[in-house]
CSV table of C-alpha atoms (C1' of nucleotides) in Angstrom, one decimal:
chain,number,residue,atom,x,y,z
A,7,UNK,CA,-0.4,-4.1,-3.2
A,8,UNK,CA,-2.9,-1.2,-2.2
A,9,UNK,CA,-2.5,2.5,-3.4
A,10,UNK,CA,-4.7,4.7,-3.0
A,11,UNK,CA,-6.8,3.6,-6.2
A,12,UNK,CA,-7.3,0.0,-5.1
A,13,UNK,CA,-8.5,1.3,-1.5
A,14,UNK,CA,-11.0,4.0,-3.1
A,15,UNK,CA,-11.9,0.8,-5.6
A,16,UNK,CA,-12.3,-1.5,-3.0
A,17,UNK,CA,-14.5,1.1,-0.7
A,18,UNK,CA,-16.7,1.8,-3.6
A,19,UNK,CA,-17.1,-1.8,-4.5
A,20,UNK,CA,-17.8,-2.6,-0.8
A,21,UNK,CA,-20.4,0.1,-0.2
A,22,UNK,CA,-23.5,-1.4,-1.7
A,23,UNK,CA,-23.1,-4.8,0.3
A,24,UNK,CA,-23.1,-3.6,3.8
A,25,UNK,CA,-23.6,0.1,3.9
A,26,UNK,CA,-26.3,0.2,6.8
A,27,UNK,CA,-25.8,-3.4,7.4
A,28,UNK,CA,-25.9,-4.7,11.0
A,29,UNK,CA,-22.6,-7.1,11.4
A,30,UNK,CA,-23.8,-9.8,13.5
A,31,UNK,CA,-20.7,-11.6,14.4
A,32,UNK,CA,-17.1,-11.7,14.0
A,33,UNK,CA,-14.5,-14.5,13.7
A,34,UNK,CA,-10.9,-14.1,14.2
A,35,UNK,CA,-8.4,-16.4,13.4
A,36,UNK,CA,-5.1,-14.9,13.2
A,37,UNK,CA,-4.1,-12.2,15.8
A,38,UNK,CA,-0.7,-11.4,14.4
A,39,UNK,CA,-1.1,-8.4,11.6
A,40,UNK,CA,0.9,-5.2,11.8
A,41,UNK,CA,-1.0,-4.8,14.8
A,42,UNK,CA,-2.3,-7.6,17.5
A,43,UNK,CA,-6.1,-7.9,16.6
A,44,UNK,CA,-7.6,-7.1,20.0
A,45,UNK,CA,-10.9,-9.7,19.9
A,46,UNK,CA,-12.2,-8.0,23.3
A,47,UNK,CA,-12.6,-4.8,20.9
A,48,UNK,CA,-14.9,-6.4,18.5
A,49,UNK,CA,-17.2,-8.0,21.5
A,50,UNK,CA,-17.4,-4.5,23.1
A,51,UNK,CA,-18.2,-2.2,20.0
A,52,UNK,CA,-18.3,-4.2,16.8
A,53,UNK,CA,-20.8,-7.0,17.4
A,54,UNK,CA,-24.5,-5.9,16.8
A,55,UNK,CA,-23.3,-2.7,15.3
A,56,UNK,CA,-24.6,-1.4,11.7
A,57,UNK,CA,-22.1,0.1,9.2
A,58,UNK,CA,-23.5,3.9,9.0
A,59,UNK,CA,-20.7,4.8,6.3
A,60,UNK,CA,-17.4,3.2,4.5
A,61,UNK,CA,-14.4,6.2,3.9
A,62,UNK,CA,-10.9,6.0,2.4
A,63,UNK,CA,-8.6,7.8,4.1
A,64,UNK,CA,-4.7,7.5,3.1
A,65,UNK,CA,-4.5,4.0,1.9
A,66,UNK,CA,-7.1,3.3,5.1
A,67,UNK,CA,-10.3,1.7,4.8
A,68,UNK,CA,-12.8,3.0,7.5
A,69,UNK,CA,-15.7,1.6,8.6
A,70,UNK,CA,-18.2,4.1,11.2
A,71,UNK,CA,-20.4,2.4,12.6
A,72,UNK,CA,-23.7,3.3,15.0
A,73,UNK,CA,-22.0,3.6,18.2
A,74,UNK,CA,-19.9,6.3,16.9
A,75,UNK,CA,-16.9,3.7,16.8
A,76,UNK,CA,-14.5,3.2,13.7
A,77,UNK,CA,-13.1,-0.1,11.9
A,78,UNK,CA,-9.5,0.9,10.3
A,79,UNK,CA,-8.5,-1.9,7.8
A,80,UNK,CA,-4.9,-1.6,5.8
A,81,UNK,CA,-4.1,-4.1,3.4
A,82,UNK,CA,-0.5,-3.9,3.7
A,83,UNK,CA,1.0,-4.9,0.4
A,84,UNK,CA,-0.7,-8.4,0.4
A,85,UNK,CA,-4.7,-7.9,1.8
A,86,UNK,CA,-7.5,-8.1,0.3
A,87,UNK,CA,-11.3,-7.9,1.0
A,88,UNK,CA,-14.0,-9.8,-0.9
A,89,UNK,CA,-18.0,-9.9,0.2
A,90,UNK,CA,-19.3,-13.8,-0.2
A,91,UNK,CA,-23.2,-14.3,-0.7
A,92,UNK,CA,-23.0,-17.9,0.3
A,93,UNK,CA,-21.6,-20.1,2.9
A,94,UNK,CA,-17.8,-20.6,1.7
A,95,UNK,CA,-15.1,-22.1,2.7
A,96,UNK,CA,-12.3,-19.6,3.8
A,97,UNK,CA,-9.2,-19.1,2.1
A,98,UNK,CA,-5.9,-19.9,3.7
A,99,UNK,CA,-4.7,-16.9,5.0
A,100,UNK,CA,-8.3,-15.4,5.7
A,101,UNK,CA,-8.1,-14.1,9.2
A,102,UNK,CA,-11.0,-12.5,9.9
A,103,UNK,CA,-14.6,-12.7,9.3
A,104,UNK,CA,-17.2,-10.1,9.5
A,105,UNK,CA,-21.1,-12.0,9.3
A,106,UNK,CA,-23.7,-9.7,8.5
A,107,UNK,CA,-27.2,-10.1,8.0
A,108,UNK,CA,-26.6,-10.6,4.2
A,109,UNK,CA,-23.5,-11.5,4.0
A,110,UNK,CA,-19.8,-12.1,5.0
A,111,UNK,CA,-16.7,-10.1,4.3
A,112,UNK,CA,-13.6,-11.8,4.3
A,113,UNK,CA,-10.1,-10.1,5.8
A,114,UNK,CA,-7.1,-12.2,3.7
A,115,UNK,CA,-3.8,-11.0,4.2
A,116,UNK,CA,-0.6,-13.4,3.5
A,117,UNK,CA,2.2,-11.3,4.1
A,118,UNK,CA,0.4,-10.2,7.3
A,119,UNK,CA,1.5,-6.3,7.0
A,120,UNK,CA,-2.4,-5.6,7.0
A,121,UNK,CA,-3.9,-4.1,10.0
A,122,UNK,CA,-7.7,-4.3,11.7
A,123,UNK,CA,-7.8,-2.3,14.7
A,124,UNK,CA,-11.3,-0.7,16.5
A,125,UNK,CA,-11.2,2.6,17.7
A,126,UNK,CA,-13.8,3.1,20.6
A,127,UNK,CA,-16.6,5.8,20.1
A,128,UNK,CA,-15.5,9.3,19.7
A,129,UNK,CA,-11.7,8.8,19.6
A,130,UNK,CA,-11.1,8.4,15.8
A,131,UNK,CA,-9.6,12.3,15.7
A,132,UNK,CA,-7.3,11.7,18.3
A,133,UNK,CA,-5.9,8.4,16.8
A,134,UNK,CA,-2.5,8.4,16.6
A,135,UNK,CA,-1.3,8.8,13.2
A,136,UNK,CA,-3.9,10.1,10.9
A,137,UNK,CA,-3.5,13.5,12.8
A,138,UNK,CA,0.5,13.7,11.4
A,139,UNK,CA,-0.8,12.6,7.9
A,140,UNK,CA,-0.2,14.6,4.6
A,141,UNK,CA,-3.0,15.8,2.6
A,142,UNK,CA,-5.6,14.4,0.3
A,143,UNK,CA,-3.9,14.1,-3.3
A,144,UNK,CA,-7.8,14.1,-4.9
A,145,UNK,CA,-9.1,17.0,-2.5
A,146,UNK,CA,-8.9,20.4,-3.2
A,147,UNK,CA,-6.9,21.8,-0.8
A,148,UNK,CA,-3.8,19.7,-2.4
A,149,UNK,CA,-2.8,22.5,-4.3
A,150,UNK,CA,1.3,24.4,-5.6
A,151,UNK,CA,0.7,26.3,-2.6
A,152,UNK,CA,-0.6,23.9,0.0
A,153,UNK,CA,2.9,21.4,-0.5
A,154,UNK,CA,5.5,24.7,-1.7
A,155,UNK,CA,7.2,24.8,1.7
A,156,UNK,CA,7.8,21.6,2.3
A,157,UNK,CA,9.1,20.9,-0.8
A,158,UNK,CA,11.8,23.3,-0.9
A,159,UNK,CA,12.9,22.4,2.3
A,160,UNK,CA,13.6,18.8,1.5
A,161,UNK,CA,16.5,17.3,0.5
A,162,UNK,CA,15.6,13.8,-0.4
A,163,UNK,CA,14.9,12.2,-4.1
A,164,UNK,CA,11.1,14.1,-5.4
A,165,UNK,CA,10.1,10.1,-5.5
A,166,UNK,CA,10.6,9.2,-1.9
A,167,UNK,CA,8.8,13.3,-0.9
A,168,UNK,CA,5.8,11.9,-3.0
A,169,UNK,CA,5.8,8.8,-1.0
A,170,UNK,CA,6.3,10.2,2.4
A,171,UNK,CA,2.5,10.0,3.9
A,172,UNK,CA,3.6,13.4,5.9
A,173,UNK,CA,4.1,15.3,2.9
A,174,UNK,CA,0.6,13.8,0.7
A,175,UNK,CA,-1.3,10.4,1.3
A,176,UNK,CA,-1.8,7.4,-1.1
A,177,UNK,CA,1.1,7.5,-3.4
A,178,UNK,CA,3.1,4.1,-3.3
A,179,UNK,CA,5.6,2.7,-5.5
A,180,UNK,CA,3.7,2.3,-9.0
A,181,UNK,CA,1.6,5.6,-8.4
A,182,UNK,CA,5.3,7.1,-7.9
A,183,UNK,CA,6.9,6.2,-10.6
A,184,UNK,CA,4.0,6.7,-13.0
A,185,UNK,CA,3.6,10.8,-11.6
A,186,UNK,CA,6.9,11.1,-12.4
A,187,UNK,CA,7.5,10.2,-15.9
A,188,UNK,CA,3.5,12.1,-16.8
A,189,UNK,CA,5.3,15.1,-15.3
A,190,UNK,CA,8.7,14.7,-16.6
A,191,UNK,CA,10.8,14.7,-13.7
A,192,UNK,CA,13.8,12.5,-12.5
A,193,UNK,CA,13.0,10.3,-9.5
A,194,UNK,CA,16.4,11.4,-7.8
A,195,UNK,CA,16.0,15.1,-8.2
A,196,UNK,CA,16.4,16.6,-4.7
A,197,UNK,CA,12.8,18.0,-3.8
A,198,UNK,CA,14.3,21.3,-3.4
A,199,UNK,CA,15.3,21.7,-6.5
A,200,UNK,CA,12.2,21.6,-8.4
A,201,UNK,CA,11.4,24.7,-10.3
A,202,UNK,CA,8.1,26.6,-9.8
A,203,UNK,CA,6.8,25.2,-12.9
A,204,UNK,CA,7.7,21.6,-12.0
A,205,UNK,CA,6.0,22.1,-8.7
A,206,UNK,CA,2.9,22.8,-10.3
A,207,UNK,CA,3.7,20.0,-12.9
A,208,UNK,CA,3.7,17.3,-10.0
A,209,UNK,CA,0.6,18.5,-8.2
A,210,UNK,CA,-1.6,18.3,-12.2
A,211,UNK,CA,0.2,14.8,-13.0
A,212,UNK,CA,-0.3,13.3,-8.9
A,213,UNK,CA,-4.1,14.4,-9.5
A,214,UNK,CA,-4.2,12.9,-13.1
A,215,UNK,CA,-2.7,9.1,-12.5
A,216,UNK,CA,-4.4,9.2,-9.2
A,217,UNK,CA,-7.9,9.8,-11.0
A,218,UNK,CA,-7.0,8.0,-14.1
A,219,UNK,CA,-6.4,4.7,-12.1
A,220,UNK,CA,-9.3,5.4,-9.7
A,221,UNK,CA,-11.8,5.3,-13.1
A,222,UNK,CA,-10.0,2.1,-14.5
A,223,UNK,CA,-10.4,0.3,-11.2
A,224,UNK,CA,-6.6,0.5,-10.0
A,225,UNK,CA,-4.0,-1.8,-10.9
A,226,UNK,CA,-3.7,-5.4,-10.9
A,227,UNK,CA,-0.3,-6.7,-11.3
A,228,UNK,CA,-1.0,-9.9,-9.8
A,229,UNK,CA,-3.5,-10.2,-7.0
A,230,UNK,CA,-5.5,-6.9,-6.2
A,231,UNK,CA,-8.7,-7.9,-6.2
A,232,UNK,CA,-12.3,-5.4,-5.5
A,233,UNK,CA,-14.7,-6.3,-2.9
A,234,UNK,CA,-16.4,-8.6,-5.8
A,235,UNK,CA,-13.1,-10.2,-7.3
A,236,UNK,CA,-12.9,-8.0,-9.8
A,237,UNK,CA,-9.6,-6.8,-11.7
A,238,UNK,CA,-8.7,-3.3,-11.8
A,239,UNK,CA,-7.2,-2.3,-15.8
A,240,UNK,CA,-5.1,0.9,-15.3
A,241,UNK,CA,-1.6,-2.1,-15.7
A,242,UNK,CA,-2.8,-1.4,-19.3
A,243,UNK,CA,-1.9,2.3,-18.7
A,244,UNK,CA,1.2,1.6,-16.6
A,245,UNK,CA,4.6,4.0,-18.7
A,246,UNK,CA,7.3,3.0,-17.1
A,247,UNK,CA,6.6,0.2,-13.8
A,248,UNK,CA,8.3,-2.8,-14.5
A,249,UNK,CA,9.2,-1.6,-18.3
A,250,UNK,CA,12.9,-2.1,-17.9
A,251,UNK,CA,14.4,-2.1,-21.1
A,252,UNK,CA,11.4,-1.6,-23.1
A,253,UNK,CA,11.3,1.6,-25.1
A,254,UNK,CA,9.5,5.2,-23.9
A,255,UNK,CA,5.8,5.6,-25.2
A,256,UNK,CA,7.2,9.2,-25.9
A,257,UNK,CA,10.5,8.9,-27.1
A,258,UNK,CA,11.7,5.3,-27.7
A,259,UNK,CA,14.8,5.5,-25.1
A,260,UNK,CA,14.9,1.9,-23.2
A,261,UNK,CA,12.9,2.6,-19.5
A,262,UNK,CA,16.0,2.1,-16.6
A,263,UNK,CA,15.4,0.6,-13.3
A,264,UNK,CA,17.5,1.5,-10.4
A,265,UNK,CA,16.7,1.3,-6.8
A,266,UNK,CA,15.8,3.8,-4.7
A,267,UNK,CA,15.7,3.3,-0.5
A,268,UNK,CA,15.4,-0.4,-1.3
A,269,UNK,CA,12.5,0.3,-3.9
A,270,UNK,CA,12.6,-0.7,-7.7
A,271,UNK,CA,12.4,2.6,-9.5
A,272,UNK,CA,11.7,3.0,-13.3
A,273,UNK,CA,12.3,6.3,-15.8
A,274,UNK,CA,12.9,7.3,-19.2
A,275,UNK,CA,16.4,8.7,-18.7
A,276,UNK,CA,16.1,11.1,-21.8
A,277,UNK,CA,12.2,12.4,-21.2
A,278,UNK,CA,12.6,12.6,-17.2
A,279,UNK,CA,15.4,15.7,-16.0
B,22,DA,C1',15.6,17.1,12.5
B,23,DA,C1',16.2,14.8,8.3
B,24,DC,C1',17.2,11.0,5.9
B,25,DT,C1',18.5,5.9,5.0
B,26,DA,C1',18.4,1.2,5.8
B,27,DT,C1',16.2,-2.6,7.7
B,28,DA,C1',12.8,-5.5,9.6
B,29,DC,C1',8.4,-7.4,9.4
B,30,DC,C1',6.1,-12.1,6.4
B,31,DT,C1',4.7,-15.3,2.7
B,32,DG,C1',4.6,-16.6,-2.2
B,33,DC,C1',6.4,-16.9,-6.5
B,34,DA,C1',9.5,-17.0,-10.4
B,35,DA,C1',14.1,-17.6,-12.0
B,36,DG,C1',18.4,-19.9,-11.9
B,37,DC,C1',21.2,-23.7,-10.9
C,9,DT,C1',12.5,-32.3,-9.6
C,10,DG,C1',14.1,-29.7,-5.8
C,11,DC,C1',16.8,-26.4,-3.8
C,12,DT,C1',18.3,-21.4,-3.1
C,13,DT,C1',17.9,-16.6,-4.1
C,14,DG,C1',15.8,-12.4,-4.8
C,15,DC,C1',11.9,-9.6,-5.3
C,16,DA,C1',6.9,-7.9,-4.4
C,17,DG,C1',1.9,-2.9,-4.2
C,18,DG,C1',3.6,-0.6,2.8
C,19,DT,C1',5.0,1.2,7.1
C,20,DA,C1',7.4,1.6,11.6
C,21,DT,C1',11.7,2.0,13.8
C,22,DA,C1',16.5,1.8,14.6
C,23,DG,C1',20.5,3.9,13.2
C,24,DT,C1',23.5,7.8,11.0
DNA sequence: AACTATACCTGCAAGC
DNA sequence: TGCTTGCAGGTATAGT
């Protein structure tokens, strides 16, 4: 579900509910995400903590608290994360519940590919795989120059580079497909043989539908949800994700769908070359 | 090393 | 109505 727009969304729309919020107590009830949820971790360094600051990273959620330890949620394609003000009953697939002093945020994840894992105080930079991650699509050291030369040493489809976190973070399947017909370009050209000018074509249109769906609230196809229910809007924006066989906003062709390592892919086959 | 295909899991919609 | 099939926003890993 999550790209990076519903994750910054779903930070943003967290962070006036419990930043600097003590968590009082936490309830597990399913240990079997992406990752066993290790209860003995929440005892030790969650329980009695305060929140001191709420971070997207990638499409991570990050919660630092007091002690100097760090909550890493994923949502997988299926989670979700909603702040209740009163007592209520849990949702099937809820499967963990933070209580804070004001409130209680709810972990509900049915495909189960989320994560919750603690890292103890101190050890966040040597966590294993945020180290090996790509850069920051929004920050300003994604740049032409930053990604050049590993672009032109890649052989495989410009869509799958995008989405490979090692190159740059945050870009899923919708975000993909949408970068790619705002900047014109094929989803199965080989990376290398983007031009200069197309280079510098991907890097404008990432930062453009990245921040374009960030201000609508991200998309919601079916189920993304902010920390307060809400919708995101940017579906209303969507080119070419799940247009198959509707015409181009640019040029009237019918939008194509192929597949792409197992992943529905949508162009205009006359604007994108 | 680089790249592809598959597995993980549940829900839902479409087709029969 | 009820069954089967295929597909869904992500990532790790086994295989080529």
């Amino acid at each position: 579900m999550p790209e990076l727009p519903e994750v910054e969304t779903l930070c943003s729309s967290l962070k006036p509910h419990i930043l600097n919020r003590r968590i009082t107590a936490v309830d597990i009830f399913e240990t079997r995400l992406r990752k066993e949820v290790v209860e003995h971790d929440f005892v030790q360094w969650v329980i009695d903590q305060s929140i001191t600051s709420l971070d997207r990273r990638a499409k991570y959620l990050l919660w630092q608290l007091g002690n100097e330890a760090t909550v890493v949620f994923h949502l997988g394609m299926s989670g979700r994360i909603g702040v209740f003000f009163n007592p209520s009953s849990r949702e099937k697939h809820t499967h963990v519940v933070f209580h804070l002093e004001n409130c209680q945020v709810h972990f509900r994840d049915p495909r189960r590919f989320g994560l919750i894992q603690v890292i103890p105080p101190h050890q966040f930079a040597r966590y294993a795989g945020f180290e090996k991650m790509g850069l920051e699509p929004l920050s300003a050291d994604f740049s032409t120059a930053a990604i050049a030369g590993r672009i032109e040493k890649s052989q495989k489809p410009i869509k799958l580079w995008i989405m490979d976190a090692q190159n740059v973070v945050g870009v899923g399947n919708i975000y993909a497909n949408e970068v790619l017909f705002d900047a014109r370009i094929h989803p199965m050209r080989p990376a290398h043989t983007l031009s200069a000018a197309e280079r510098e074509q991907l890097v404008t249109s990432i930062k453009r539908i990245l921040e374009s769906a960030v201000k609508r609230g991200g998309t919601t196809l079916n189920d993304f949800r902010d920390a307060e229910g809400e919708p995101g809007f940017f579906q209303m924006d969507l080119q070419v994700y799940q247009k198959t066989g509707q015409p181009c906003g640019v040029c009237g062709t019918e939008i194509q769908k192929n597949f792409l390592s197992g992943r529905s892919t949508f162009y205009c086959p006359n604007c994108q070359v």
